[in-house]
Amino acid sequence: MYFEERKNKNGKLFYVATERYVDPLTSKRKRASVVYHTNTTRARRQAERELVDKIDELISKKQGFFKGSSMVTFSDLRKSWFDVWQTTVKPQTIRREILVIDRLSELIADDILLNNITPLLIQNCLNEYRRKYKSTHSTMQLIKCTLNKIFDYGVLHNAIPFLHQELSNSTLLLKKNEQRKKRLEMKFLDEREVNALLSELKERRNQNYFDLTLFLIGTGCRIGEASALAELDIDFENHLVSIDKSLQAHDLRVDEFYLDTTKTEASERVEQLPEFVMQALRRVIERNKRFDDHMDNFPSEVFTKVDFLFRTEYGAPITSHSFREILGRVNKVLQVNCQEKYGFEWKKNAVPHSFRHVHISVLRNDPTISLKEIQERVGHVQEETTNGYTHLLSASQEKSVEAINRFIEKMGVNDFMA
């Protein structure tokens, strides 16, 4: 370490402490320095300490590019992953993940050393947690998903030895989990199941749920995208809908709902609408006008005034939560009377996303429709994502519209409206 006396452009003296160090990335010698302003023993010693700390920080930072040595315990790894991950997602996603992370502290002790973590240890911890708390399958899947992300991050940053990469390829890897496949199949509906579900929804007091279902089948929209739609987003002359936003309502009161961007940039799109969807939208708009007149004539605190298309019977926008509640009730009804009423046993669990599965599967089942057209229509970037929605059934978007029209005609929707 050496010290220099210098002058700034105004002629004022200042002092520089300089030391050389070896760059861990290149093995070349580099120089670091700090500035101090009084030439006293105390100031020089303070500069020495600051310079040592600065060099230590420079070396640690560069080592962090290829070493995970700063992460020793599971807590170190989890915190490091979360700090990076939370910058890539939306606030509501962070809030949901924090709940899962709180569960992880019950599952794996913070002070467990990373070198001692093995697939067997993780599996035993998961089994013990499941027995202790009698956790549901969905809860365990959420925990496993978060563990996958944390361990993948650890392997990437060399915090977990490369030989331990099987942690993210073992029983934790959800994409190869047979139970997950079965759960996906539970959500997918075939023609007769769609027909039964539509019949039950048609008997509900609020017909907006029936027409929302038709809209989702006809467009493949996500429920958040459909919830955010207003009448101005529909081009009735050209049969088009503009999708460029999503309604965020998770864990929020109605007056706290807000509009956000779509899930990805590719999700911003314009879709051509089949005629049965246009008819459903016209019915929804007519109902909304009658409801607005009723609110004006008979005001009440229970009513909510919004501009969104799809509304509950009290005027609030239909969200994923409120739609799931209705579908949950319909699922229970069908479990009891489906065999007697429709001639088959109901074994499915219809959710709002089921109709996106149906839409994509109908289009993928038609060999005349290109994968690119389907991706553009539903807002997918990766081919694998679109294929993940595919279930085989027993340029412009005209072919897509024709295919989904043929599918819905089999449901006898016109008979429902008679």
CSV table of C-alpha atoms in Angstrom, one decimal, residues 83-406:
chain,number,residue,atom,x,y,z
A,83,ASP,CA,-33.8,-10.8,-3.7
A,84,VAL,CA,-33.2,-11.5,-7.3
A,85,TRP,CA,-36.5,-13.2,-8.1
A,86,GLN,CA,-38.8,-10.5,-6.7
A,87,THR,CA,-37.4,-8.0,-9.3
A,88,THR,CA,-38.8,-10.1,-12.1
A,89,VAL,CA,-42.5,-10.5,-11.1
A,90,LYS,CA,-45.5,-8.4,-10.1
A,91,PRO,CA,-46.3,-7.4,-6.5
A,92,GLN,CA,-49.3,-9.8,-6.2
A,93,THR,CA,-47.0,-12.7,-7.2
A,94,ILE,CA,-44.5,-11.6,-4.5
A,95,ARG,CA,-47.2,-11.5,-1.9
A,96,ARG,CA,-48.3,-15.1,-2.7
A,97,GLU,CA,-44.7,-16.4,-2.7
A,98,ILE,CA,-44.0,-14.9,0.7
A,99,LEU,CA,-46.8,-17.0,2.1
A,100,VAL,CA,-45.1,-20.1,0.6
A,101,ILE,CA,-41.7,-19.0,1.9
A,102,ASP,CA,-43.1,-18.7,5.4
A,103,ARG,CA,-44.1,-22.4,5.2
A,104,LEU,CA,-40.5,-23.3,4.0
A,105,SER,CA,-39.1,-22.1,7.3
A,106,GLU,CA,-41.2,-24.8,9.0
A,107,LEU,CA,-40.0,-27.3,6.5
A,108,ILE,CA,-36.3,-26.7,6.3
A,109,ALA,CA,-34.3,-25.1,9.2
A,110,ASP,CA,-32.6,-21.9,8.2
A,111,ASP,CA,-29.2,-23.0,9.6
A,112,ILE,CA,-29.0,-26.3,7.6
A,113,LEU,CA,-25.7,-26.2,5.6
A,114,LEU,CA,-26.1,-26.4,1.9
A,115,ASN,CA,-23.5,-29.2,1.7
A,116,ASN,CA,-25.7,-31.4,3.8
A,117,ILE,CA,-28.8,-31.0,1.6
A,118,THR,CA,-29.6,-34.1,-0.4
A,119,PRO,CA,-32.7,-35.3,-2.3
A,120,LEU,CA,-33.4,-37.7,0.5
A,121,LEU,CA,-33.3,-35.0,3.1
A,122,ILE,CA,-35.7,-32.9,1.2
A,123,GLN,CA,-38.1,-35.8,0.5
A,124,ASN,CA,-38.1,-36.7,4.2
A,125,CYS,CA,-38.7,-33.0,5.2
A,126,LEU,CA,-41.6,-32.9,2.8
A,127,ASN,CA,-43.1,-36.1,4.1
A,128,GLU,CA,-42.8,-35.0,7.7
A,129,TYR,CA,-44.4,-31.6,7.0
A,130,ARG,CA,-47.3,-33.3,5.2
A,131,ARG,CA,-47.9,-35.6,8.1
A,132,LYS,CA,-47.6,-32.9,10.7
A,133,TYR,CA,-49.9,-30.4,9.1
A,134,LYS,CA,-52.1,-32.7,7.1
A,135,SER,CA,-51.3,-30.5,4.1
A,136,THR,CA,-53.4,-30.7,0.9
A,137,HIS,CA,-51.9,-31.8,-2.4
A,138,SER,CA,-52.0,-28.3,-3.8
A,139,THR,CA,-50.2,-26.8,-0.8
A,140,MET,CA,-47.4,-29.4,-1.2
A,141,GLN,CA,-47.2,-28.6,-4.9
A,142,LEU,CA,-46.7,-24.9,-4.2
A,143,ILE,CA,-43.9,-25.7,-1.7
A,144,LYS,CA,-42.2,-28.0,-4.1
A,145,CYS,CA,-42.4,-25.4,-6.9
A,146,THR,CA,-40.7,-22.8,-4.8
A,147,LEU,CA,-38.0,-25.3,-3.7
A,148,ASN,CA,-37.4,-26.0,-7.4
A,149,LYS,CA,-36.8,-22.4,-8.1
A,150,ILE,CA,-34.5,-21.9,-5.1
A,151,PHE,CA,-32.4,-25.0,-5.9
A,152,ASP,CA,-32.1,-24.1,-9.6
A,153,TYR,CA,-30.8,-20.7,-8.4
A,154,GLY,CA,-28.3,-22.4,-6.1
A,155,VAL,CA,-27.0,-24.7,-8.9
A,156,LEU,CA,-26.7,-21.7,-11.2
A,157,HIS,CA,-24.6,-19.7,-8.7
A,158,ASN,CA,-22.6,-22.8,-7.7
A,159,ALA,CA,-23.9,-22.5,-4.1
A,160,ILE,CA,-25.0,-26.1,-4.4
A,161,PRO,CA,-22.3,-28.4,-5.8
A,162,PHE,CA,-22.9,-29.3,-9.4
A,163,LEU,CA,-23.3,-33.0,-8.4
A,164,HIS,CA,-26.3,-31.9,-6.4
A,165,GLN,CA,-28.2,-30.7,-9.4
A,166,GLU,CA,-30.3,-33.8,-9.1
A,167,LEU,CA,-32.1,-31.9,-6.4
A,168,SER,CA,-34.0,-30.0,-9.1
A,169,ASN,CA,-34.4,-33.1,-11.2
A,170,SER,CA,-35.6,-35.5,-8.5
A,171,THR,CA,-39.1,-35.9,-7.1
A,172,LEU,CA,-39.4,-32.1,-6.9
A,173,LEU,CA,-39.6,-31.6,-10.6
A,174,LEU,CA,-43.3,-31.0,-11.1
A,175,LYS,CA,-43.3,-31.1,-14.9
A,176,LYS,CA,-42.7,-34.9,-14.7
A,177,ASN,CA,-45.0,-35.5,-11.9
A,178,GLU,CA,-47.8,-37.9,-12.8
A,179,GLN,CA,-50.1,-36.4,-10.1
A,180,ARG,CA,-49.8,-33.0,-11.8
A,181,LYS,CA,-50.8,-34.5,-15.1
A,182,LYS,CA,-53.8,-36.0,-13.5
A,183,ARG,CA,-54.8,-32.7,-12.0
A,184,LEU,CA,-54.5,-31.0,-15.4
A,185,GLU,CA,-56.7,-33.7,-16.9
A,186,MET,CA,-59.2,-32.9,-14.1
A,187,LYS,CA,-59.5,-29.3,-15.4
A,188,PHE,CA,-59.9,-30.2,-19.0
A,189,LEU,CA,-63.4,-30.6,-20.3
A,190,ASP,CA,-64.5,-32.6,-23.4
A,191,GLU,CA,-67.6,-31.9,-25.5
A,192,ARG,CA,-70.2,-33.6,-23.3
A,193,GLU,CA,-68.7,-32.0,-20.2
A,194,VAL,CA,-68.8,-28.5,-21.7
A,195,ASN,CA,-72.3,-29.1,-22.7
A,196,ALA,CA,-73.4,-30.2,-19.1
A,197,LEU,CA,-71.5,-27.3,-17.6
A,198,LEU,CA,-73.1,-24.8,-19.9
A,199,SER,CA,-76.5,-26.3,-19.2
A,200,GLU,CA,-76.0,-25.8,-15.4
A,201,LEU,CA,-74.7,-22.3,-15.8
A,202,LYS,CA,-77.7,-21.4,-17.9
A,203,GLU,CA,-79.9,-22.2,-14.9
A,204,ARG,CA,-78.0,-19.7,-12.6
A,205,ARG,CA,-79.7,-16.5,-11.6
A,206,ASN,CA,-76.9,-14.3,-13.0
A,207,GLN,CA,-76.6,-15.1,-16.7
A,208,ASN,CA,-73.4,-13.2,-17.0
A,209,TYR,CA,-71.5,-16.3,-15.8
A,210,PHE,CA,-73.0,-18.3,-18.7
A,211,ASP,CA,-72.0,-15.6,-21.2
A,212,LEU,CA,-68.6,-15.2,-19.7
A,213,THR,CA,-68.0,-18.9,-20.1
A,214,LEU,CA,-69.0,-18.6,-23.8
A,215,PHE,CA,-66.6,-15.7,-24.2
A,216,LEU,CA,-63.7,-17.6,-22.6
A,217,ILE,CA,-64.4,-20.7,-24.8
A,218,GLY,CA,-64.6,-18.5,-27.9
A,219,THR,CA,-61.4,-16.5,-27.2
A,220,GLY,CA,-59.2,-18.5,-24.9
A,221,CYS,CA,-58.7,-15.4,-22.8
A,222,ARG,CA,-57.3,-15.6,-19.2
A,223,ILE,CA,-60.0,-14.7,-16.6
A,224,GLY,CA,-58.0,-11.6,-15.6
A,225,GLU,CA,-58.0,-10.4,-19.2
A,226,ALA,CA,-61.8,-11.0,-19.5
A,227,SER,CA,-62.5,-9.3,-16.2
A,228,ALA,CA,-60.7,-6.2,-17.3
A,229,LEU,CA,-62.7,-5.7,-20.5
A,230,ALA,CA,-65.0,-2.8,-21.1
A,231,GLU,CA,-67.5,-2.1,-23.9
A,232,LEU,CA,-65.0,0.2,-25.6
A,233,ASP,CA,-62.6,-2.8,-26.1
A,234,ILE,CA,-65.1,-4.4,-28.4
A,235,ASP,CA,-65.3,-3.6,-32.1
A,236,PHE,CA,-68.8,-4.8,-33.0
A,237,GLU,CA,-68.5,-3.8,-36.6
A,238,ASN,CA,-65.5,-5.9,-37.3
A,239,HIS,CA,-66.1,-8.6,-34.6
A,240,LEU,CA,-62.8,-7.8,-32.7
A,241,VAL,CA,-61.7,-7.5,-29.1
A,242,SER,CA,-58.6,-5.7,-28.0
A,243,ILE,CA,-56.8,-7.3,-25.1
A,244,ASP,CA,-54.2,-5.1,-23.5
A,245,LYS,CA,-54.8,-5.2,-19.7
A,246,SER,CA,-55.6,-7.5,-16.8
A,247,LEU,CA,-57.7,-6.9,-13.7
A,248,GLN,CA,-55.8,-7.5,-10.4
A,249,ALA,CA,-58.1,-8.5,-7.6
A,250,HIS,CA,-56.3,-11.1,-5.5
A,251,ASP,CA,-56.8,-10.5,-1.8
A,252,LEU,CA,-58.2,-7.0,-2.5
A,253,ARG,CA,-61.5,-5.4,-1.8
A,254,VAL,CA,-63.6,-4.2,-4.7
A,255,ASP,CA,-62.6,-0.6,-4.3
A,256,GLU,CA,-58.9,-1.7,-4.4
A,257,PHE,CA,-59.1,-3.6,-7.7
A,258,TYR,CA,-56.7,-2.1,-10.3
A,259,LEU,CA,-55.8,-2.6,-14.0
A,260,ASP,CA,-52.4,-4.0,-14.7
A,261,THR,CA,-50.5,-5.1,-17.8
A,262,THR,CA,-51.2,-8.5,-19.4
A,263,LYS,CA,-49.2,-11.5,-18.3
A,264,THR,CA,-46.6,-11.0,-21.0
A,265,GLU,CA,-46.0,-8.6,-23.9
A,266,ALA,CA,-47.2,-11.2,-26.3
A,267,SER,CA,-50.5,-11.3,-24.4
A,268,GLU,CA,-51.4,-7.9,-25.8
A,269,ARG,CA,-53.4,-8.8,-28.9
A,270,VAL,CA,-56.5,-8.3,-31.0
A,271,GLU,CA,-58.7,-11.3,-31.5
A,272,GLN,CA,-61.4,-12.0,-34.0
A,273,LEU,CA,-64.7,-13.0,-32.4
A,274,PRO,CA,-67.1,-15.8,-33.4
A,275,GLU,CA,-70.7,-14.9,-33.8
A,276,PHE,CA,-71.8,-16.8,-30.6
A,277,VAL,CA,-69.4,-14.6,-28.6
A,278,MET,CA,-70.8,-11.5,-30.2
A,279,GLN,CA,-74.3,-12.5,-29.2
A,280,ALA,CA,-73.1,-13.2,-25.7
A,281,LEU,CA,-71.5,-9.8,-25.4
A,282,ARG,CA,-74.7,-8.1,-26.7
A,283,ARG,CA,-76.7,-9.9,-24.0
A,284,VAL,CA,-74.2,-8.8,-21.3
A,285,ILE,CA,-74.3,-5.2,-22.4
A,286,GLU,CA,-78.1,-5.2,-22.4
A,287,ARG,CA,-78.1,-6.7,-18.9
A,288,ASN,CA,-75.6,-4.1,-17.7
A,289,LYS,CA,-77.8,-1.2,-19.0
A,290,ARG,CA,-80.8,-2.6,-17.1
A,291,PHE,CA,-78.7,-3.0,-13.9
A,292,ASP,CA,-77.4,0.6,-14.3
A,293,ASP,CA,-80.9,1.9,-14.6
A,294,HIS,CA,-81.9,-0.1,-11.5
A,295,MET,CA,-79.0,1.4,-9.5
A,296,ASP,CA,-80.1,4.9,-10.5
A,297,ASN,CA,-83.7,4.3,-9.5
A,298,PHE,CA,-83.0,2.3,-6.4
A,299,PRO,CA,-79.5,3.3,-5.1
A,300,SER,CA,-78.0,1.0,-2.4
A,301,GLU,CA,-74.6,0.7,-0.7
A,302,VAL,CA,-74.4,-3.0,-1.8
A,303,PHE,CA,-74.3,-2.0,-5.5
A,304,THR,CA,-71.0,-1.2,-7.2
A,305,LYS,CA,-70.9,1.0,-10.3
A,306,VAL,CA,-68.1,0.0,-12.8
A,307,ASP,CA,-67.5,0.1,-16.5
A,308,PHE,CA,-66.4,-3.5,-16.8
A,309,LEU,CA,-68.4,-5.9,-19.0
A,310,PHE,CA,-68.7,-9.0,-16.9
A,311,ARG,CA,-70.3,-8.2,-13.5
A,312,THR,CA,-71.7,-10.0,-10.5
A,313,GLU,CA,-75.4,-9.5,-9.6
A,314,TYR,CA,-74.3,-6.5,-7.4
A,315,GLY,CA,-72.3,-4.8,-10.1
A,316,ALA,CA,-68.8,-5.7,-9.1
A,317,PRO,CA,-66.5,-7.1,-11.8
A,318,ILE,CA,-66.5,-10.9,-12.0
A,319,THR,CA,-63.0,-12.0,-10.9
A,320,SER,CA,-61.2,-15.3,-10.8
A,321,HIS,CA,-62.3,-15.7,-7.2
A,322,SER,CA,-66.0,-15.1,-7.8
A,323,PHE,CA,-66.1,-17.2,-10.9
A,324,ARG,CA,-64.3,-20.1,-9.1
A,325,GLU,CA,-67.0,-19.9,-6.4
A,326,ILE,CA,-69.8,-20.4,-9.0
A,327,LEU,CA,-67.9,-23.1,-10.8
A,328,GLY,CA,-67.3,-24.8,-7.5
A,329,ARG,CA,-71.0,-25.0,-6.8
A,330,VAL,CA,-71.7,-26.3,-10.3
A,331,ASN,CA,-69.0,-29.0,-9.8
A,332,LYS,CA,-70.7,-30.1,-6.7
A,333,VAL,CA,-74.2,-30.2,-8.3
A,334,LEU,CA,-72.8,-32.2,-11.3
A,335,GLN,CA,-71.1,-34.7,-9.0
A,336,VAL,CA,-74.5,-35.5,-7.6
A,337,ASN,CA,-76.9,-35.4,-10.6
A,338,CYS,CA,-74.7,-35.6,-13.8
A,339,GLN,CA,-75.2,-39.4,-14.2
A,340,GLU,CA,-79.0,-39.1,-14.0
A,341,LYS,CA,-79.3,-35.8,-15.9
A,342,TYR,CA,-76.6,-36.1,-18.6
A,343,GLY,CA,-75.8,-39.8,-18.7
A,344,PHE,CA,-72.3,-39.9,-17.4
A,345,GLU,CA,-70.4,-39.5,-14.1
A,346,TRP,CA,-68.8,-36.1,-13.4
A,347,LYS,CA,-65.2,-36.5,-12.5
A,348,LYS,CA,-63.8,-33.1,-13.4
A,349,ASN,CA,-63.0,-29.9,-11.5
A,350,ALA,CA,-63.9,-27.0,-13.8
A,351,VAL,CA,-62.0,-23.8,-13.1
A,352,PRO,CA,-61.8,-20.5,-15.1
A,353,HIS,CA,-58.6,-21.7,-16.8
A,354,SER,CA,-60.4,-24.8,-18.1
A,355,PHE,CA,-62.0,-22.8,-20.9
A,356,ARG,CA,-58.6,-21.6,-22.1
A,357,HIS,CA,-57.5,-25.3,-22.3
A,358,VAL,CA,-60.7,-26.1,-24.3
A,359,HIS,CA,-60.1,-23.2,-26.7
A,360,ILE,CA,-56.5,-24.1,-27.4
A,361,SER,CA,-57.2,-27.8,-27.7
A,362,VAL,CA,-60.0,-27.3,-30.2
A,363,LEU,CA,-57.7,-25.2,-32.4
A,364,ARG,CA,-54.7,-27.6,-32.0
A,365,ASN,CA,-57.0,-30.5,-33.0
A,366,ASP,CA,-57.7,-28.8,-36.4
A,367,PRO,CA,-54.8,-29.6,-38.8
A,368,THR,CA,-55.7,-26.6,-41.0
A,369,ILE,CA,-54.8,-24.1,-38.3
A,370,SER,CA,-51.1,-23.3,-37.9
A,371,LEU,CA,-49.4,-23.2,-34.5
A,372,LYS,CA,-48.3,-19.6,-35.1
A,373,GLU,CA,-51.9,-18.5,-35.6
A,374,ILE,CA,-52.9,-20.2,-32.3
A,375,GLN,CA,-50.0,-18.6,-30.5
A,376,GLU,CA,-50.9,-15.1,-31.7
A,377,ARG,CA,-54.5,-15.7,-30.9
A,378,VAL,CA,-54.0,-16.7,-27.3
A,379,GLY,CA,-50.8,-14.7,-26.5
A,380,HIS,CA,-48.2,-17.4,-26.2
A,381,VAL,CA,-44.5,-16.9,-27.0
A,382,GLN,CA,-43.2,-20.4,-26.6
A,383,GLU,CA,-44.4,-23.4,-28.7
A,384,GLU,CA,-44.0,-25.6,-25.6
A,385,THR,CA,-46.5,-23.4,-23.7
A,386,THR,CA,-49.2,-23.9,-26.4
A,387,ASN,CA,-48.6,-27.6,-26.7
A,388,GLY,CA,-48.9,-27.9,-22.9
A,389,TYR,CA,-52.6,-26.9,-23.2
A,390,THR,CA,-53.3,-29.5,-25.9
A,391,HIS,CA,-55.8,-32.3,-25.3
A,392,LEU,CA,-57.1,-34.5,-28.2
A,393,LEU,CA,-60.9,-34.4,-28.5
A,394,SER,CA,-63.2,-37.6,-29.5
A,395,ALA,CA,-52.4,-15.3,-41.2
A,396,SER,CA,-55.9,-14.3,-40.3
A,397,GLN,CA,-57.8,-16.0,-37.5
A,398,GLU,CA,-60.7,-17.1,-39.7
A,399,LYS,CA,-59.8,-20.7,-39.4
A,400,SER,CA,-59.6,-20.4,-35.7
A,401,VAL,CA,-63.0,-18.8,-35.5
A,402,GLU,CA,-64.5,-21.4,-37.8
A,403,ALA,CA,-63.1,-24.2,-35.7
A,404,ILE,CA,-64.4,-22.8,-32.4
A,405,ASN,CA,-67.8,-22.1,-34.0
A,406,ARG,CA,-68.1,-25.7,-35.1
